[in-house]
PDB file of C-alpha atoms in Angstrom:
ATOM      1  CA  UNK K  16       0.000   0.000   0.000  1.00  0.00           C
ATOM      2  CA  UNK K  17       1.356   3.563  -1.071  1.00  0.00           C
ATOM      3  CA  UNK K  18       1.514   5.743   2.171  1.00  0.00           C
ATOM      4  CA  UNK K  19       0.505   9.389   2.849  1.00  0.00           C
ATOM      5  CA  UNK K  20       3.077  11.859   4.217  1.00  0.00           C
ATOM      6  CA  UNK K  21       2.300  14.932   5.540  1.00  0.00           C
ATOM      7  CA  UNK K  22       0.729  17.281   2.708  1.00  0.00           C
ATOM      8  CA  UNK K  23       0.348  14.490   0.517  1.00  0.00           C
ATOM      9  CA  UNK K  24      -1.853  13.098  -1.816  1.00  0.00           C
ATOM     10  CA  UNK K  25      -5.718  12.296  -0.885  1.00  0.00           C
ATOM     11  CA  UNK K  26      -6.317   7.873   0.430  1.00  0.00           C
ATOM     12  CA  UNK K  27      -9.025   6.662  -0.946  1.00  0.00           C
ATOM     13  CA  UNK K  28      -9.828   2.152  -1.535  1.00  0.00           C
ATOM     14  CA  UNK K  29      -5.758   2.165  -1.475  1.00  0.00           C
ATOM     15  CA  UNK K  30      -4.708   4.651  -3.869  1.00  0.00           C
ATOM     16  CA  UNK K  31      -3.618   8.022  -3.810  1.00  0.00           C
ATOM     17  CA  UNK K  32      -4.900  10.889  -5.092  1.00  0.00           C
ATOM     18  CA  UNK K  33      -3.714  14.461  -6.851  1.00  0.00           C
ATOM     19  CA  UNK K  34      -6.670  16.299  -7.624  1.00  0.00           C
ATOM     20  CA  UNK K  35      -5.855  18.984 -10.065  1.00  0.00           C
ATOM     21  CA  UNK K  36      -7.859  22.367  -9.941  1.00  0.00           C
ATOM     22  CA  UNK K  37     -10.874  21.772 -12.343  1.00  0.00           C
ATOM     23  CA  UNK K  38     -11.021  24.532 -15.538  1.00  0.00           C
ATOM     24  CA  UNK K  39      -7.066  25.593 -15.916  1.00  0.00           C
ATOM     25  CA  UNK K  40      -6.627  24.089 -19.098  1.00  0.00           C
ATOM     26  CA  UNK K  41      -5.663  26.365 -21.419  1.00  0.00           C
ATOM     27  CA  UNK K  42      -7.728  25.741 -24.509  1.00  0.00           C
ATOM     28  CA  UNK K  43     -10.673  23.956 -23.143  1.00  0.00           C
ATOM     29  CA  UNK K  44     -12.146  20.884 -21.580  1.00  0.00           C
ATOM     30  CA  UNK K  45      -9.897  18.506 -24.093  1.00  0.00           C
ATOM     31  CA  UNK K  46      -6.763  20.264 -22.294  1.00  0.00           C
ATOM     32  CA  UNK K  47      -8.043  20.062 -18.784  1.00  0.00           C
ATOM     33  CA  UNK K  48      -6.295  17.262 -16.767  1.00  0.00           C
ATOM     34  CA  UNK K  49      -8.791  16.703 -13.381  1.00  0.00           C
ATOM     35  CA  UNK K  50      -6.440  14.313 -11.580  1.00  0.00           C
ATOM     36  CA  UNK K  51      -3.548  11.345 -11.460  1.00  0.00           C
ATOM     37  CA  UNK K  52      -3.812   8.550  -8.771  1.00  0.00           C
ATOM     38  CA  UNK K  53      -1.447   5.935  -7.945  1.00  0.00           C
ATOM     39  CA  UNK K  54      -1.564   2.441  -6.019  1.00  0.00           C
ATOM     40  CA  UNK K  55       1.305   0.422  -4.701  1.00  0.00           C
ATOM     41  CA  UNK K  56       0.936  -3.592  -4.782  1.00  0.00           C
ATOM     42  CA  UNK K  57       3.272  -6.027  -3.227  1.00  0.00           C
ATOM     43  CA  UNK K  58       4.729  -6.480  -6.666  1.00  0.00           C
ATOM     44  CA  UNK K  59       2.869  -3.227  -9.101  1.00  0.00           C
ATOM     45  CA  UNK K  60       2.658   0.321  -9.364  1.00  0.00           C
ATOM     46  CA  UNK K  61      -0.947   1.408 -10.635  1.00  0.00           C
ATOM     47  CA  UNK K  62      -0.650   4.942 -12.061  1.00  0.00           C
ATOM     48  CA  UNK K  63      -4.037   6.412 -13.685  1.00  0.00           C
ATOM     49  CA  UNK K  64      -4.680  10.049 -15.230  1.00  0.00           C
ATOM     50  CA  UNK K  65      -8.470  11.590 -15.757  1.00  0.00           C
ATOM     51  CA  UNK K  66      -8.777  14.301 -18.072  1.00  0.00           C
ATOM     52  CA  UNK K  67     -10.118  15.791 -21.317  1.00  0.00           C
ATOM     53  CA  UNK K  68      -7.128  14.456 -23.515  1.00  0.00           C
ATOM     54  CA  UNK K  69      -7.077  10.987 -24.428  1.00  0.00           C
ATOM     55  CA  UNK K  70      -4.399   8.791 -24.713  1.00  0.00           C
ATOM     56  CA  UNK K  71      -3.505   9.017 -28.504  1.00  0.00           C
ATOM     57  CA  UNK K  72      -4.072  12.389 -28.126  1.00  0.00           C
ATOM     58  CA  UNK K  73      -6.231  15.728 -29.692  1.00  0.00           C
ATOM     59  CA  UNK K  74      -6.099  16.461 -33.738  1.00  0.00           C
ATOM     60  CA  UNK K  75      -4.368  19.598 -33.483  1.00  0.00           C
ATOM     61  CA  UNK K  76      -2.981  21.410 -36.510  1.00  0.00           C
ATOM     62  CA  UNK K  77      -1.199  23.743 -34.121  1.00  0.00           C
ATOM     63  CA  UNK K  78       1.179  20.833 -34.004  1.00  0.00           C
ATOM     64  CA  UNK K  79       4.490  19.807 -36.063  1.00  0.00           C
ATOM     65  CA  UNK K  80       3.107  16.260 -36.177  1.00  0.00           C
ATOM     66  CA  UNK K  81      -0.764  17.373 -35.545  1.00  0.00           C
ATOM     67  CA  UNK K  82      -1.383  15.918 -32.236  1.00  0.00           C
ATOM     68  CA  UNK K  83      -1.480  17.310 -28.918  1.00  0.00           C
ATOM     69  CA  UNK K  84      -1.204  15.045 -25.971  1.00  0.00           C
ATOM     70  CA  UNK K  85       0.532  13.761 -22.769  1.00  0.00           C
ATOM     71  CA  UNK K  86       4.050  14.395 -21.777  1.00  0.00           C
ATOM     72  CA  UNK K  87       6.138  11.979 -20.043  1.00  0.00           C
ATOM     73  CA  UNK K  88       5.401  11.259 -16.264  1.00  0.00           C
ATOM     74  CA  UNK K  89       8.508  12.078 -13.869  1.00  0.00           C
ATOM     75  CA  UNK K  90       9.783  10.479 -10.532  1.00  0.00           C
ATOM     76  CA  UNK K  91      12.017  12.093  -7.750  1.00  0.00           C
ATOM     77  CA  UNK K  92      12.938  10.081  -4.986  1.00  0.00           C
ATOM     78  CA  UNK K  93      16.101  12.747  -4.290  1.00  0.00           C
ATOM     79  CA  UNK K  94      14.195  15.179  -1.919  1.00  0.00           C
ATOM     80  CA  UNK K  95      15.576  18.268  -4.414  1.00  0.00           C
ATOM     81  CA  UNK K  96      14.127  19.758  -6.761  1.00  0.00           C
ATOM     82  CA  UNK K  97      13.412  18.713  -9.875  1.00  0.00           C
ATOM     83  CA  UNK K  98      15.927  20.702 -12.119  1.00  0.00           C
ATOM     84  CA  UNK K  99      18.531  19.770  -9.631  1.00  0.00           C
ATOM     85  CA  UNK K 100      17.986  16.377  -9.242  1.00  0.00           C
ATOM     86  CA  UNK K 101      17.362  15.959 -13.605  1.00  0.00           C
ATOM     87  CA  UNK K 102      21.217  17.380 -13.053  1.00  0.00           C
ATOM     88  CA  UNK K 103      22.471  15.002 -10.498  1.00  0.00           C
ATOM     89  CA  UNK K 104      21.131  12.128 -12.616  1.00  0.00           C
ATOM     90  CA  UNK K 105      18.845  11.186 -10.150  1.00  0.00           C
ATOM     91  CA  UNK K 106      15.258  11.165 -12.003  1.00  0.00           C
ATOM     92  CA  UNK K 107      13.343   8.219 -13.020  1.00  0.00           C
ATOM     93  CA  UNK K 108      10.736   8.861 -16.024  1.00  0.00           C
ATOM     94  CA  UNK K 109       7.798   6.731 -18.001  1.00  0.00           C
ATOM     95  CA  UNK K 110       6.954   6.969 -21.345  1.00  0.00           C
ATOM     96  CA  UNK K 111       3.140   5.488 -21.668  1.00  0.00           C
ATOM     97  CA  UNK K 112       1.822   7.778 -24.578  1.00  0.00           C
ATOM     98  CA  UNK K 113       3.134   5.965 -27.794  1.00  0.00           C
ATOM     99  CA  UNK K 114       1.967   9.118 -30.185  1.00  0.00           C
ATOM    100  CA  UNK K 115       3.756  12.250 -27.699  1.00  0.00           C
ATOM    101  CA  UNK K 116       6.798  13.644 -28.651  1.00  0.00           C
ATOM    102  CA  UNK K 117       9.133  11.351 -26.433  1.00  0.00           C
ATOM    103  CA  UNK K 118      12.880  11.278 -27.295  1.00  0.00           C
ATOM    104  CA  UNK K 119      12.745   7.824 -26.216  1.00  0.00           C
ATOM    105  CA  UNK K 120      12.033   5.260 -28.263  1.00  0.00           C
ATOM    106  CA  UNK K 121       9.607   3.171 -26.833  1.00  0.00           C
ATOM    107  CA  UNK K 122       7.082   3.084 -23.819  1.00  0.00           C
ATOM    108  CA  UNK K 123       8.361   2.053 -20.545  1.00  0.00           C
ATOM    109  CA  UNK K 124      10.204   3.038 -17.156  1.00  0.00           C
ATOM    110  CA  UNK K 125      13.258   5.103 -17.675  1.00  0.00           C
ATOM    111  CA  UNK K 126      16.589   5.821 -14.966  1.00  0.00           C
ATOM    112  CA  UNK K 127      19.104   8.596 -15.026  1.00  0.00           C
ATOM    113  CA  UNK K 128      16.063  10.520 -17.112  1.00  0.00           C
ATOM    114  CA  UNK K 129      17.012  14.397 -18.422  1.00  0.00           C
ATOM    115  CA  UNK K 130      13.926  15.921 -19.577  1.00  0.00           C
ATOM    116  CA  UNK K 131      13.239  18.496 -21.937  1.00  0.00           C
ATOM    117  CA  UNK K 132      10.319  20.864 -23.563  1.00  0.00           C
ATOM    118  CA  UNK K 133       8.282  20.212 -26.630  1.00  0.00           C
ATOM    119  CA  UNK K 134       5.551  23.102 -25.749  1.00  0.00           C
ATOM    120  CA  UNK K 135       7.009  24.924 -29.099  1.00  0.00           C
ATOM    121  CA  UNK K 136       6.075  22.104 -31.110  1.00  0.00           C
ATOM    122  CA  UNK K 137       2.846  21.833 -30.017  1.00  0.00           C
ATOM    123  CA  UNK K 138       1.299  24.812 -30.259  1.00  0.00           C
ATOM    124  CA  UNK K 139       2.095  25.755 -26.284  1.00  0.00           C
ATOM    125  CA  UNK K 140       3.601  27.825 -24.028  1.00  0.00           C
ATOM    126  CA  UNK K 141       7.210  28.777 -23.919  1.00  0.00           C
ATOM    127  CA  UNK K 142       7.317  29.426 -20.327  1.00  0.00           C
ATOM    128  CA  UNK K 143       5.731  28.299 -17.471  1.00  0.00           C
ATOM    129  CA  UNK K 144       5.409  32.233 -16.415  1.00  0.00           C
ATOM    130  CA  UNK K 145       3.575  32.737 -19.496  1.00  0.00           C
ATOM    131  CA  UNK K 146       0.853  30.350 -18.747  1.00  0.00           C
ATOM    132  CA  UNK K 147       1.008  31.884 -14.869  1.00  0.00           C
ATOM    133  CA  UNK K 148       0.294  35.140 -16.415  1.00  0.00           C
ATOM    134  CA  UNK K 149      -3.270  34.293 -17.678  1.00  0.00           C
ATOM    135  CA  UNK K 150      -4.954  35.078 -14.191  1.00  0.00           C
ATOM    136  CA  UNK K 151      -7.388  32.392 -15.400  1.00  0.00           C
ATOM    137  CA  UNK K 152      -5.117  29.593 -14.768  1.00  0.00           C
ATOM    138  CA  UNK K 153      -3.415  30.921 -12.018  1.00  0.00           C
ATOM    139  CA  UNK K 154      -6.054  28.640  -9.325  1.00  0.00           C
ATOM    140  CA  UNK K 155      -5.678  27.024  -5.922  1.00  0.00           C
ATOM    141  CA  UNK K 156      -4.595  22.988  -7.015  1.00  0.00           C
ATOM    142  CA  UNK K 157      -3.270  24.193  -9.722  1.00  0.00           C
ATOM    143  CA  UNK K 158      -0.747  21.682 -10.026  1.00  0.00           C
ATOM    144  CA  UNK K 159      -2.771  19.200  -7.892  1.00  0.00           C
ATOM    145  CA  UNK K 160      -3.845  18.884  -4.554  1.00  0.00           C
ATOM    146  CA  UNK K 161      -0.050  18.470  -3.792  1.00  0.00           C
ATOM    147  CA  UNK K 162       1.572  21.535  -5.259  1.00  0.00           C
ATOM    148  CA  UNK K 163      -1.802  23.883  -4.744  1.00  0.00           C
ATOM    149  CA  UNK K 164      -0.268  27.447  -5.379  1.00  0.00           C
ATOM    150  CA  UNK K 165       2.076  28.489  -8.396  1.00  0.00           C
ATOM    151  CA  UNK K 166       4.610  29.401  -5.839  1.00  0.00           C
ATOM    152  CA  UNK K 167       4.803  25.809  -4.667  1.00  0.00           C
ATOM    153  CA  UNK K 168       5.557  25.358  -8.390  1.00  0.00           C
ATOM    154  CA  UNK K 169       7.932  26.868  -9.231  1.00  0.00           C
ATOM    155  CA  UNK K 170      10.040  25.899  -5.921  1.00  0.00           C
ATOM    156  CA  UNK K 171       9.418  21.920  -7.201  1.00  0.00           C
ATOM    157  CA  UNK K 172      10.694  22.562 -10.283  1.00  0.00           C
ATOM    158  CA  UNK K 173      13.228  24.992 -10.427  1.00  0.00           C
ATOM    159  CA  UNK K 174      13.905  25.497  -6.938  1.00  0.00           C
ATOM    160  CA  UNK K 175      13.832  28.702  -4.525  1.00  0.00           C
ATOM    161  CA  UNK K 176      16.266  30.744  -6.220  1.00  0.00           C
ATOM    162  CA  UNK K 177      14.174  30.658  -9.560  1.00  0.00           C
ATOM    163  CA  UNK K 178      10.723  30.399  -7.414  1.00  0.00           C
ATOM    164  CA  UNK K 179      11.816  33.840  -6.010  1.00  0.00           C
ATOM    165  CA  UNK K 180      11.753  35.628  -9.125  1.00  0.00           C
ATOM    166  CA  UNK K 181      10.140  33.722 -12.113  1.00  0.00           C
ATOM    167  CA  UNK K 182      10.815  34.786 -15.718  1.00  0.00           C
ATOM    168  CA  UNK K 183       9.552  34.045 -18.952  1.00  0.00           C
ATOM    169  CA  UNK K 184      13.544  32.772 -19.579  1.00  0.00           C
ATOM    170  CA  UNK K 185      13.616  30.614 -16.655  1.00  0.00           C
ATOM    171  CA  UNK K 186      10.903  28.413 -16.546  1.00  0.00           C
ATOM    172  CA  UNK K 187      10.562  25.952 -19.335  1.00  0.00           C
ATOM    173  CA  UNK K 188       8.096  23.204 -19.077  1.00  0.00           C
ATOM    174  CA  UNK K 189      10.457  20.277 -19.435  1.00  0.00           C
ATOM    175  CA  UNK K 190       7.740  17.515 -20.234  1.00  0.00           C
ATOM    176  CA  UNK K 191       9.075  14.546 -22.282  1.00  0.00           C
ATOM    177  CA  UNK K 192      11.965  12.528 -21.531  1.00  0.00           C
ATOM    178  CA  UNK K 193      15.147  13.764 -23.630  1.00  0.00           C
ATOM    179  CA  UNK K 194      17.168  10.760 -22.660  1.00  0.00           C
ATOM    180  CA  UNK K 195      17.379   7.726 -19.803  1.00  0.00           C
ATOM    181  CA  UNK K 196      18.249   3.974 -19.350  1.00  0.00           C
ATOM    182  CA  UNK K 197      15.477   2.026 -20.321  1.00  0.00           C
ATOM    183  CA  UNK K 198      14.682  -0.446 -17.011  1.00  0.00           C
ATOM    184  CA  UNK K 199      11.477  -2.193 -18.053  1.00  0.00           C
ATOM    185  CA  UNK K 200       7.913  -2.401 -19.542  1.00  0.00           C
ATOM    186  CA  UNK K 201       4.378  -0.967 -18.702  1.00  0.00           C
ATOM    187  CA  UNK K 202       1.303  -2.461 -19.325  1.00  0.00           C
ATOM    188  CA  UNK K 203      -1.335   0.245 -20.159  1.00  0.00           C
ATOM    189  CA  UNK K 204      -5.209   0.225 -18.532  1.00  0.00           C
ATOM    190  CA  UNK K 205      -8.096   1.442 -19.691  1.00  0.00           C
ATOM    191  CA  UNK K 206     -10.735   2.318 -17.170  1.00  0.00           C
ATOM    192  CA  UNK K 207     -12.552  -0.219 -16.629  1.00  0.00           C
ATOM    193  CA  UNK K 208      -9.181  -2.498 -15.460  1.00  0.00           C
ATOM    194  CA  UNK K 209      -8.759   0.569 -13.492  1.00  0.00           C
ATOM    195  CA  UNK K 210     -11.886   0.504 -11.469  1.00  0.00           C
ATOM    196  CA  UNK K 211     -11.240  -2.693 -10.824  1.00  0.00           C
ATOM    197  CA  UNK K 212      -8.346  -2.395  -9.080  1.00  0.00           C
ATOM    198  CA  UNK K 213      -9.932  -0.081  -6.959  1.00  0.00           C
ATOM    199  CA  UNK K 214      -9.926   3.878  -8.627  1.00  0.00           C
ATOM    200  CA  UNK K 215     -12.780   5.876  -8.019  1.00  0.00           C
ATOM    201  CA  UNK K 216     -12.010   9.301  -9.206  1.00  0.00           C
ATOM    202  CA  UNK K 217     -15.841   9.791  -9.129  1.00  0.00           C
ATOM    203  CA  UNK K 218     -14.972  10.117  -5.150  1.00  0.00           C
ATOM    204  CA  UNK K 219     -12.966  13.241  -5.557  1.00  0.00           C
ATOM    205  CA  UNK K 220     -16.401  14.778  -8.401  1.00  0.00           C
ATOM    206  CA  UNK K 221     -13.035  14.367 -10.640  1.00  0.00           C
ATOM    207  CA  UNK K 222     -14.078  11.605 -13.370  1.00  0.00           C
ATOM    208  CA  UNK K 223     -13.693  13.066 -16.753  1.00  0.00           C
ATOM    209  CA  UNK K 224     -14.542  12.002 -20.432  1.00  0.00           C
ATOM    210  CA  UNK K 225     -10.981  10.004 -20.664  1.00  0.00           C
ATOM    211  CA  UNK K 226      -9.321   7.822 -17.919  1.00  0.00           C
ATOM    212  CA  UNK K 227      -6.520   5.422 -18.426  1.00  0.00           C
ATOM    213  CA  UNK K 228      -3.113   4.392 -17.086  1.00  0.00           C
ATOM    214  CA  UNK K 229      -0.617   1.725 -16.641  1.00  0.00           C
ATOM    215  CA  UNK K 230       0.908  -0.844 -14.336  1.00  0.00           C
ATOM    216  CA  UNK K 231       4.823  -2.089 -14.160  1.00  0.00           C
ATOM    217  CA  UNK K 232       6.755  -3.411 -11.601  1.00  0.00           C
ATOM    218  CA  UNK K 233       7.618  -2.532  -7.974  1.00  0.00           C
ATOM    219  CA  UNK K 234      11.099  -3.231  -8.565  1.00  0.00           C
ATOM    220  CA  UNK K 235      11.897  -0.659 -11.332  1.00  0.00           C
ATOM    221  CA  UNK K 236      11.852   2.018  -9.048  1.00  0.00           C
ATOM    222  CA  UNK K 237      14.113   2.234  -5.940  1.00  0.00           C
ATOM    223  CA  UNK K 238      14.258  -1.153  -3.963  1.00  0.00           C
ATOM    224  CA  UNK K 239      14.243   1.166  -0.639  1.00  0.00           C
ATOM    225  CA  UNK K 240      11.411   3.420  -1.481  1.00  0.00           C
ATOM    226  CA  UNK K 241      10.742   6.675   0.519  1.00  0.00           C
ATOM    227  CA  UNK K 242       8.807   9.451  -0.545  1.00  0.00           C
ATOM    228  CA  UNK K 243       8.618  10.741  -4.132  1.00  0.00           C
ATOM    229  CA  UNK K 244       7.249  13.517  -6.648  1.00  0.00           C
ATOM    230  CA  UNK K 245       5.603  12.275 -10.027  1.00  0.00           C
ATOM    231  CA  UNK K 246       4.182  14.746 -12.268  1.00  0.00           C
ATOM    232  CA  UNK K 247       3.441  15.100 -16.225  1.00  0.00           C
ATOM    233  CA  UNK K 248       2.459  18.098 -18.582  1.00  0.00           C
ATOM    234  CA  UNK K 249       0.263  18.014 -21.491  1.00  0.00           C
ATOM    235  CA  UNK K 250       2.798  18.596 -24.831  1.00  0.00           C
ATOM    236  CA  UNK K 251       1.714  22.199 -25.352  1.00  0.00           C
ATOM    237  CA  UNK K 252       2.025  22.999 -21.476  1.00  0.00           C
ATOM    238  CA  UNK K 253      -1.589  23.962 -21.128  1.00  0.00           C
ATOM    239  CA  UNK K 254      -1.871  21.824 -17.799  1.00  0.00           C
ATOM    240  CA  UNK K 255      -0.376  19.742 -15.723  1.00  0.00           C
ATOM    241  CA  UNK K 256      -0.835  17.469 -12.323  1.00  0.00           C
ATOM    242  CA  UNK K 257       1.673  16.647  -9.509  1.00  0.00           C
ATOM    243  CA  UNK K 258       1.048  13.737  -6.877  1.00  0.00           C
ATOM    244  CA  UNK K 259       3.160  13.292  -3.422  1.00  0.00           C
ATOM    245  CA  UNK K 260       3.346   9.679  -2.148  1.00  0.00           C
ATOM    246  CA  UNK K 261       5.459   7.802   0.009  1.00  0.00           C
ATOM    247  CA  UNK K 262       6.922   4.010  -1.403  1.00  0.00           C
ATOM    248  CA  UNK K 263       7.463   1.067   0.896  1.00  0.00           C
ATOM    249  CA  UNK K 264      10.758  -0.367   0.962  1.00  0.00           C
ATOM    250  CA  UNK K 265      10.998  -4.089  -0.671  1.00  0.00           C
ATOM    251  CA  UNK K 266      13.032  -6.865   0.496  1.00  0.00           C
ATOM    252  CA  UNK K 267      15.537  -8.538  -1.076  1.00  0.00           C
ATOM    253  CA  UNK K 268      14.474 -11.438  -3.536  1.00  0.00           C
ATOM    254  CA  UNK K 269      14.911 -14.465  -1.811  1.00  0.00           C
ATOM    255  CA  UNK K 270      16.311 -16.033  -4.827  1.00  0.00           C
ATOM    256  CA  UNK K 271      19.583 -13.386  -4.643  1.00  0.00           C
ATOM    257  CA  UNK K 272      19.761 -13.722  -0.446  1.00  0.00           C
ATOM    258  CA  UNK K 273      20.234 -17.463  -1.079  1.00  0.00           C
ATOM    259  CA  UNK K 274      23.365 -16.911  -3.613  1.00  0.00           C
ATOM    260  CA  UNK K 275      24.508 -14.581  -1.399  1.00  0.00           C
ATOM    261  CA  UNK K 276      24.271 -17.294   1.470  1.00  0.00           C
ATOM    262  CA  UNK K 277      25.764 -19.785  -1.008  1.00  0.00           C
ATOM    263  CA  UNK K 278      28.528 -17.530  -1.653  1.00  0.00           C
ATOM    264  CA  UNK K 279      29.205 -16.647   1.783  1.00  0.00           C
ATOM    265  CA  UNK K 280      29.299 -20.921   2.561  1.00  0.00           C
ATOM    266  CA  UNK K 281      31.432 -21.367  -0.337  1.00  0.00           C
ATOM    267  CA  UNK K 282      34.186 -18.693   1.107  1.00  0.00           C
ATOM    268  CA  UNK K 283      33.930 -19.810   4.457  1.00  0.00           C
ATOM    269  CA  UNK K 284      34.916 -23.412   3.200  1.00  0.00           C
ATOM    270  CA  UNK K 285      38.160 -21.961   1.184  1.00  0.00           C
ATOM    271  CA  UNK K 286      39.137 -20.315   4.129  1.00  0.00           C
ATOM    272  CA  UNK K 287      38.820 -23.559   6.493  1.00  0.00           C
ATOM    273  CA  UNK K 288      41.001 -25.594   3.645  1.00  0.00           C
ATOM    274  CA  UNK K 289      43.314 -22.503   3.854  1.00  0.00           C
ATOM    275  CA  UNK K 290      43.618 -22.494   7.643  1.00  0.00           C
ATOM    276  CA  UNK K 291      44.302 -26.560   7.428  1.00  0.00           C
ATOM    277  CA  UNK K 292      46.616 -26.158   4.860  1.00  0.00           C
ATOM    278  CA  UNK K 293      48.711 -24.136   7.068  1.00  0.00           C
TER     279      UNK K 293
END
């Protein structure tokens, strides 16, 4: 089960909640993203998104490739923020939207992840200050439940220096993964799989037209857990959604404590031949 620390996330059935502020998606209801839940299994991570867009994304001739849709989702474990720990090689990404604008290759759960923007390509915004500067979008949640104010923004994702004094020159949307080691495979959900492992976004008045998501496993993302922030951004930066949750740690496979114990037998004999030897 995913924990709750403090000023995280909302518990409902076993997941966890980010519910973003309803009506800040610039360019309508197909742009508005209403919330992203997660649920940890003994062996899975659940990860589900409501919202206006869906998966494949919006016909948009705005676009280089005519299609507006999801960015990449992010992970940070580090406890900095996200620019500094995308520096420090310390974010983990997924790719789950085969038609966005990824750099990667193929869908799946990604380590040492640098991200970058694609908001020019689609039609978007080239700063996250620009979209703060339509008073309009500027609401309480409006990265979530998690990161409520655009203050709280801005200190996640460029830290307090930046978060200080925003500029349209210092706040790109980074929201597809530029590069990262591929670690494993996701299996995507629609929303009936999703209900019945539990979501209810209709708890939260947050169901939209299009809900979806994906499962993979536990052990692509750090074996010792701890808290984390996951977020994504649509392509054109019109919205976006951050959730707060907390991991449990998982044990070692028993499989590699036995080699280990094998190994550890194995030395100990050498060294009793060695001793006799002597």
């Amino acid at each position: 089960m995913m924990g709750q620390p403090a000023n995280a996330g909302q518990l409902h059935n076993d997941w966890n909640y980010g519910i973003d502020a309803f009506g800040d998606g610039s360019g309508g209801a197909k742009y508005d993203i209403k919330g992203l839940a997660m649920k940890e299994t003994a062996d899975s991570i659940f990860v589900a998104i409501t919202g206006g867009t869906p998966l494949e994304g919006n016909k948009d001739t705005g676009a280089v490739d005519n299609n507006i849709g999801l960015g990449d989702l992010f992970f940070n474990f580090s406890g900095k923020d996200f620019t500094t720990a995308m520096n420090d090689g310390d974010l983990f990404g997924i790719r789950f939207a085969e038609t966005n604008d990824s750099q990667v290759s193929r869908t799946g759960v990604y380590q040492n992840v640098t991200a970058m923007s694609v908001t020019q390509d689609n039609d978007g915004y080239g700063s996250l200050k620009q979209y703060y500067n339509h008073s309009k979008f500027d609401k309480i949640n409006t990265q979530g439940t998690d990161l409520p104010d655009k203050a709280d923004v801005y200190d996640y994702l460029y830290g307090s220096t930046i978060a200080q004094k925003p500029t349209k020159n210092n706040t790109p949307i980074l929201n597809v993964i530029q590069s990262g080691r591929f670690l494993g495979d996701i299996d995507l959900l629609d929303g009936t799989q999703l209900s019945n492992a539990g979501l209810d976004f209709s708890h939260f008045e947050a169901n939209d037209s299009h809900t979806y998501g994906f499962r993979f496993d536990r052990a692509l993302l750090p074996r010792n857990g701890g808290s984390f922030v996951s977020h994504l951004f649509l392509e054109c930066g019109n919205d976006g959604v951050a959730l707060k949750g907390d991991l449990e740690s998982v044990p070692e496979p028993s499989g590699l404590a036995g080699i280990a114990g094998i190994g550890l037998t194995f030395a100990g004999m050498a060294l009793r031949r060695r001793q006799s030897r002597g």
